[in-house]
PDB file of C-alpha atoms in Angstrom:
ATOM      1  CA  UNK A   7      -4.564 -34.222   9.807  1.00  0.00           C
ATOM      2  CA  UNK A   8      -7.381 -31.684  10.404  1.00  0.00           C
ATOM      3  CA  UNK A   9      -5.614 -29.874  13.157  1.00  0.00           C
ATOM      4  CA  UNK A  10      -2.716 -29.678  10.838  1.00  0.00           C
ATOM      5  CA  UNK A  11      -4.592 -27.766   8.021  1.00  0.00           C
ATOM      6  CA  UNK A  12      -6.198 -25.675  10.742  1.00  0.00           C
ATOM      7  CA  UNK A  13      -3.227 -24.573  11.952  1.00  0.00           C
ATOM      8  CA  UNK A  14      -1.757 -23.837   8.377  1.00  0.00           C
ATOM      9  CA  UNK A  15      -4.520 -21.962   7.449  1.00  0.00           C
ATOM     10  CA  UNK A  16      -4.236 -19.662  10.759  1.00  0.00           C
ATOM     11  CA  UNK A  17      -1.045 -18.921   9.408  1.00  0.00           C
ATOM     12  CA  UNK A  18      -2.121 -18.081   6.266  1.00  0.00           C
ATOM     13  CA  UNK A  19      -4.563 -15.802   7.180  1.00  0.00           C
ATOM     14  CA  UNK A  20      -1.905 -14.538   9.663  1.00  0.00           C
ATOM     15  CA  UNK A  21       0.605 -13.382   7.136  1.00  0.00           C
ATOM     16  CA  UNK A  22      -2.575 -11.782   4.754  1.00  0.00           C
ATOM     17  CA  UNK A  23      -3.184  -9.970   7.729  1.00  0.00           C
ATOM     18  CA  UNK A  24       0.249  -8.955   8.364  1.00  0.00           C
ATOM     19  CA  UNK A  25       0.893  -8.144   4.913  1.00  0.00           C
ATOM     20  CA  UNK A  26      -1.868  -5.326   4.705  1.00  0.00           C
ATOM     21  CA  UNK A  27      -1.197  -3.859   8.001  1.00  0.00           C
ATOM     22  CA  UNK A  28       1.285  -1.171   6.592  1.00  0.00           C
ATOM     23  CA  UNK A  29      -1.669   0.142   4.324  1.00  0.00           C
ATOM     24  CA  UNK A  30      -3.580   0.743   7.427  1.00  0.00           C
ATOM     25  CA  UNK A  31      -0.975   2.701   9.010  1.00  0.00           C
ATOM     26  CA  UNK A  32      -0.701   5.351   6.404  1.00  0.00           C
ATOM     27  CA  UNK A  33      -4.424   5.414   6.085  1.00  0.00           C
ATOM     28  CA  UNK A  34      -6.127   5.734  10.103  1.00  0.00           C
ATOM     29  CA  UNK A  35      -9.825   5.804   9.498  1.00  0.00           C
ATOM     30  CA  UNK A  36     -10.628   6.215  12.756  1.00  0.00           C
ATOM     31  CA  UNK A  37      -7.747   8.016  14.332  1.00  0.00           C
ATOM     32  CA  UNK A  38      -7.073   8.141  18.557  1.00  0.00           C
ATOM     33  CA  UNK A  39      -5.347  10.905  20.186  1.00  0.00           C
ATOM     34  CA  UNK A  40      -2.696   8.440  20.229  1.00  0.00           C
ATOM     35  CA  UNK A  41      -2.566   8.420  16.691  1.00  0.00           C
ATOM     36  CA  UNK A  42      -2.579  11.424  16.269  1.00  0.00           C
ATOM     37  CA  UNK A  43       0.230  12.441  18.265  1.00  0.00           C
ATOM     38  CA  UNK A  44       2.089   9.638  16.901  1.00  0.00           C
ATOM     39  CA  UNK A  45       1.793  10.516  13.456  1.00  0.00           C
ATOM     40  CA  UNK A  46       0.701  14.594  13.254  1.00  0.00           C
ATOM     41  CA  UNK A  47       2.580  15.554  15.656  1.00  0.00           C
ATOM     42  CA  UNK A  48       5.650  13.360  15.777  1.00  0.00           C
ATOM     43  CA  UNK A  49       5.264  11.432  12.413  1.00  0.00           C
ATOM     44  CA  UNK A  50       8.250  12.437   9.615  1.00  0.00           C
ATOM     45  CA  UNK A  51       5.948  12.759   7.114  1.00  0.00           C
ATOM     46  CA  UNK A  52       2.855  15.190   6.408  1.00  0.00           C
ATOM     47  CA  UNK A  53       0.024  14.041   7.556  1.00  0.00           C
ATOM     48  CA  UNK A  54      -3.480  15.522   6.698  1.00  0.00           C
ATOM     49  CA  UNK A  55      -6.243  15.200   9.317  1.00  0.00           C
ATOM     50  CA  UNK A  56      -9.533  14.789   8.414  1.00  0.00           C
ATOM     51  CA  UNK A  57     -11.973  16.331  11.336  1.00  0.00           C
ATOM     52  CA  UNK A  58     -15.441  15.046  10.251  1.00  0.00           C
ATOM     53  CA  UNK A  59     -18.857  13.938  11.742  1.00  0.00           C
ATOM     54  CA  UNK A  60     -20.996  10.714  10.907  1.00  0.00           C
ATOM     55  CA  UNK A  61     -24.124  12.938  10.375  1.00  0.00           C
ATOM     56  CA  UNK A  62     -22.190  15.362   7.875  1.00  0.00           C
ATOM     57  CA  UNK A  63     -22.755  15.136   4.105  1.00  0.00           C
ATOM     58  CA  UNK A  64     -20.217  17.347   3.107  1.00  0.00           C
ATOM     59  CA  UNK A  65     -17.911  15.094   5.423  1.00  0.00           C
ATOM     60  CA  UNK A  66     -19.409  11.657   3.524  1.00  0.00           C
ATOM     61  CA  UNK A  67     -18.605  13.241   0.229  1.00  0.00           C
ATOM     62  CA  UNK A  68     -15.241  14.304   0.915  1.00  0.00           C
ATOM     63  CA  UNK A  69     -13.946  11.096   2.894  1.00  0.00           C
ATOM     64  CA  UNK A  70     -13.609   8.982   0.289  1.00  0.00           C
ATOM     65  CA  UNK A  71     -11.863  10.836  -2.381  1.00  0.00           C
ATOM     66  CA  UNK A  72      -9.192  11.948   0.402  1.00  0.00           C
ATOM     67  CA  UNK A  73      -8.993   7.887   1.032  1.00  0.00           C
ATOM     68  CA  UNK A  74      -8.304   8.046  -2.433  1.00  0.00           C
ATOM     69  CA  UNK A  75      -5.960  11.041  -2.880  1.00  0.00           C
ATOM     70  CA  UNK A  76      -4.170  10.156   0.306  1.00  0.00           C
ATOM     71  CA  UNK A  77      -2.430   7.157  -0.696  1.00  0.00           C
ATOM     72  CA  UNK A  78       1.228   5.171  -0.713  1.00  0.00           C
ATOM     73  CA  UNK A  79       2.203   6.977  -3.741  1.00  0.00           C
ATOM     74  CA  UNK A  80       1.210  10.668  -2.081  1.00  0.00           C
ATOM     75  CA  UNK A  81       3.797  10.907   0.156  1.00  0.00           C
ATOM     76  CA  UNK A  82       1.347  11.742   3.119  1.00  0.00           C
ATOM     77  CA  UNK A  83      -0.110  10.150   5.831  1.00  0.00           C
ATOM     78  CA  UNK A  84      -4.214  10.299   6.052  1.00  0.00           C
ATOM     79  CA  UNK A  85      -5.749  10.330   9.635  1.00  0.00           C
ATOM     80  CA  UNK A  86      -9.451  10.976  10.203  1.00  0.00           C
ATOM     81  CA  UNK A  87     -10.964  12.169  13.237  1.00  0.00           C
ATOM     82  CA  UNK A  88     -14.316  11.876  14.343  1.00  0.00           C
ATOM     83  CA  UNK A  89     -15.011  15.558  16.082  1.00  0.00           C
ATOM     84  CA  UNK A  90     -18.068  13.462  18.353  1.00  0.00           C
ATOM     85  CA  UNK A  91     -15.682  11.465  19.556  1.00  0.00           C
ATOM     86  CA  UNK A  92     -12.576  13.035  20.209  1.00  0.00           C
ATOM     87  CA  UNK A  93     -13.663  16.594  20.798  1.00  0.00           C
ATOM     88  CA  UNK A  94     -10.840  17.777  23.137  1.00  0.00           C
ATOM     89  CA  UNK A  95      -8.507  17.264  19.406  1.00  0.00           C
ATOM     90  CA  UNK A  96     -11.671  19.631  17.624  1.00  0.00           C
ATOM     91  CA  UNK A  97     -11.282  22.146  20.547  1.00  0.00           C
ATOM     92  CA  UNK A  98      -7.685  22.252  20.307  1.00  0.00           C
ATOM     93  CA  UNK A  99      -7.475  22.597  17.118  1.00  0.00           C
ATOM     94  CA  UNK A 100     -10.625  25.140  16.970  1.00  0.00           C
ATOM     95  CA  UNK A 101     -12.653  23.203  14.184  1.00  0.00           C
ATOM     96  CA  UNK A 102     -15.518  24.914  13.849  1.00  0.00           C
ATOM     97  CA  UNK A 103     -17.034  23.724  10.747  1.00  0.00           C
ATOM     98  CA  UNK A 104     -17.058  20.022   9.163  1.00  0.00           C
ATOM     99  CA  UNK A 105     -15.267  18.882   7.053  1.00  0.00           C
ATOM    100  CA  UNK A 106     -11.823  21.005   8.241  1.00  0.00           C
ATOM    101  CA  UNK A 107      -8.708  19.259   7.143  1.00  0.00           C
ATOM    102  CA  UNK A 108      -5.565  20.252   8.211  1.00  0.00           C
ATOM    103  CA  UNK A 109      -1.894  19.352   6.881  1.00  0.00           C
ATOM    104  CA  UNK A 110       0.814  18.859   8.975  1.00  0.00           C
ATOM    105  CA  UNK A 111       3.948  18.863   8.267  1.00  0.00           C
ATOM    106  CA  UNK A 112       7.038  18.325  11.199  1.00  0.00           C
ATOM    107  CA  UNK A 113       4.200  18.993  13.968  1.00  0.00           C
ATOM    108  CA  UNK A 114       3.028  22.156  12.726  1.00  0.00           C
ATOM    109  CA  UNK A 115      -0.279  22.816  10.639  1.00  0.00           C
ATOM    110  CA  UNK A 116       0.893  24.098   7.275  1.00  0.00           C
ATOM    111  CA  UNK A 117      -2.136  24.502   5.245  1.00  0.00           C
ATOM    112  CA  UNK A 118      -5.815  24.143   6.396  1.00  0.00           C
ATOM    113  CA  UNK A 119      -9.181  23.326   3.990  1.00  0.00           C
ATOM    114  CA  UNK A 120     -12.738  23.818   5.050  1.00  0.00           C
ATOM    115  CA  UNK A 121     -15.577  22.395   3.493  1.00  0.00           C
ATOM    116  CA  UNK A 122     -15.871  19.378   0.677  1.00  0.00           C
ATOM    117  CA  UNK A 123     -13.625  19.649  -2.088  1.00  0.00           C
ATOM    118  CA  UNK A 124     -13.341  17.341  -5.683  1.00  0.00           C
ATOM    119  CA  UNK A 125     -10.615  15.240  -6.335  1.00  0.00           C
ATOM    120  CA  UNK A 126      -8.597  18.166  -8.608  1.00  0.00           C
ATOM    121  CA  UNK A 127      -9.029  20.238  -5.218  1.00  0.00           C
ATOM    122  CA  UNK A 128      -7.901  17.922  -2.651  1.00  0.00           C
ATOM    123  CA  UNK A 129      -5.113  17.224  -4.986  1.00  0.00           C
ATOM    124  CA  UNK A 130      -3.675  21.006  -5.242  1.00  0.00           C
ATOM    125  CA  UNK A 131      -4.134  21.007  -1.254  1.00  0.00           C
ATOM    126  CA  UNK A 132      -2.141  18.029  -1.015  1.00  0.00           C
ATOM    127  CA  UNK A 133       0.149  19.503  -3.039  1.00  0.00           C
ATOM    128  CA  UNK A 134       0.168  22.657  -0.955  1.00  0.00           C
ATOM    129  CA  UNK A 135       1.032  20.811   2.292  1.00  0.00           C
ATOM    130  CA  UNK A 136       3.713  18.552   1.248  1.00  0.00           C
ATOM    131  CA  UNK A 137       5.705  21.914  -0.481  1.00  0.00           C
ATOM    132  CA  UNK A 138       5.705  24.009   2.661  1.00  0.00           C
TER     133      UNK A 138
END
């Protein structure tokens, strides 16, 4: 009987697990090249990119309320991207300071922030990208 409740409880946890997973597709905390191409680039909805840095404050201030802002009900896509990391997407994209977040909308950047911003201002940037 205990191999029986072992295995139901498996899958149990198996379908909690597969019940959050769309959550963590619309909000990539650590985003890959891969994901970015996949949802940036080629994604068909906008997607705001979040270029940051472990050892930058403004970056640890302005992560969460984009987690927040960014959410099922936005409309948008949130990736972040750590610039140590993945500096050939940095390069490319010529980040220069931290935090830069850029929208994208249909592959293209349509509206670009730099620097920490409150909640009111993340939301009118938002609101900026998914318009143009």
């Amino acid at each position: 009987m205990s191999i029986l409740r072992t295995r139901s409880a498996t899958a149990i946890r198996s379908l909690r697990a597969f019940s959050t997973a769309p959550v963590a597709r619309k909000q990539i905390l650590d985003a890959s090249p891969a994901d970015f191409e996949t949802h940036a680039i080629k994604g068909n909805r906008p997607t705001i990119v979040d270029f940051y840095a472990d050892w930058c404050g403004p970056c640890r201030f302005l992560g969460p309320v984009l987690e927040k802002v960014v959410n099922d009900e936005s409309g948008a896509d949130l990736l972040k991207v750590d610039t140590e990391k993945y500096q050939e997407l940095a390069q490319k994209y010529k980040i220069t300071a931290l935090p830069t977040v850029l929208a994208f909308k249909n592959g293209n950047v349509v509206a670009k922030m730099v620097g920490a911003a409150p909640e009111a201002g993340v939301k009118e940037f938002l609101a900026k990208a998914k318009s143009a």
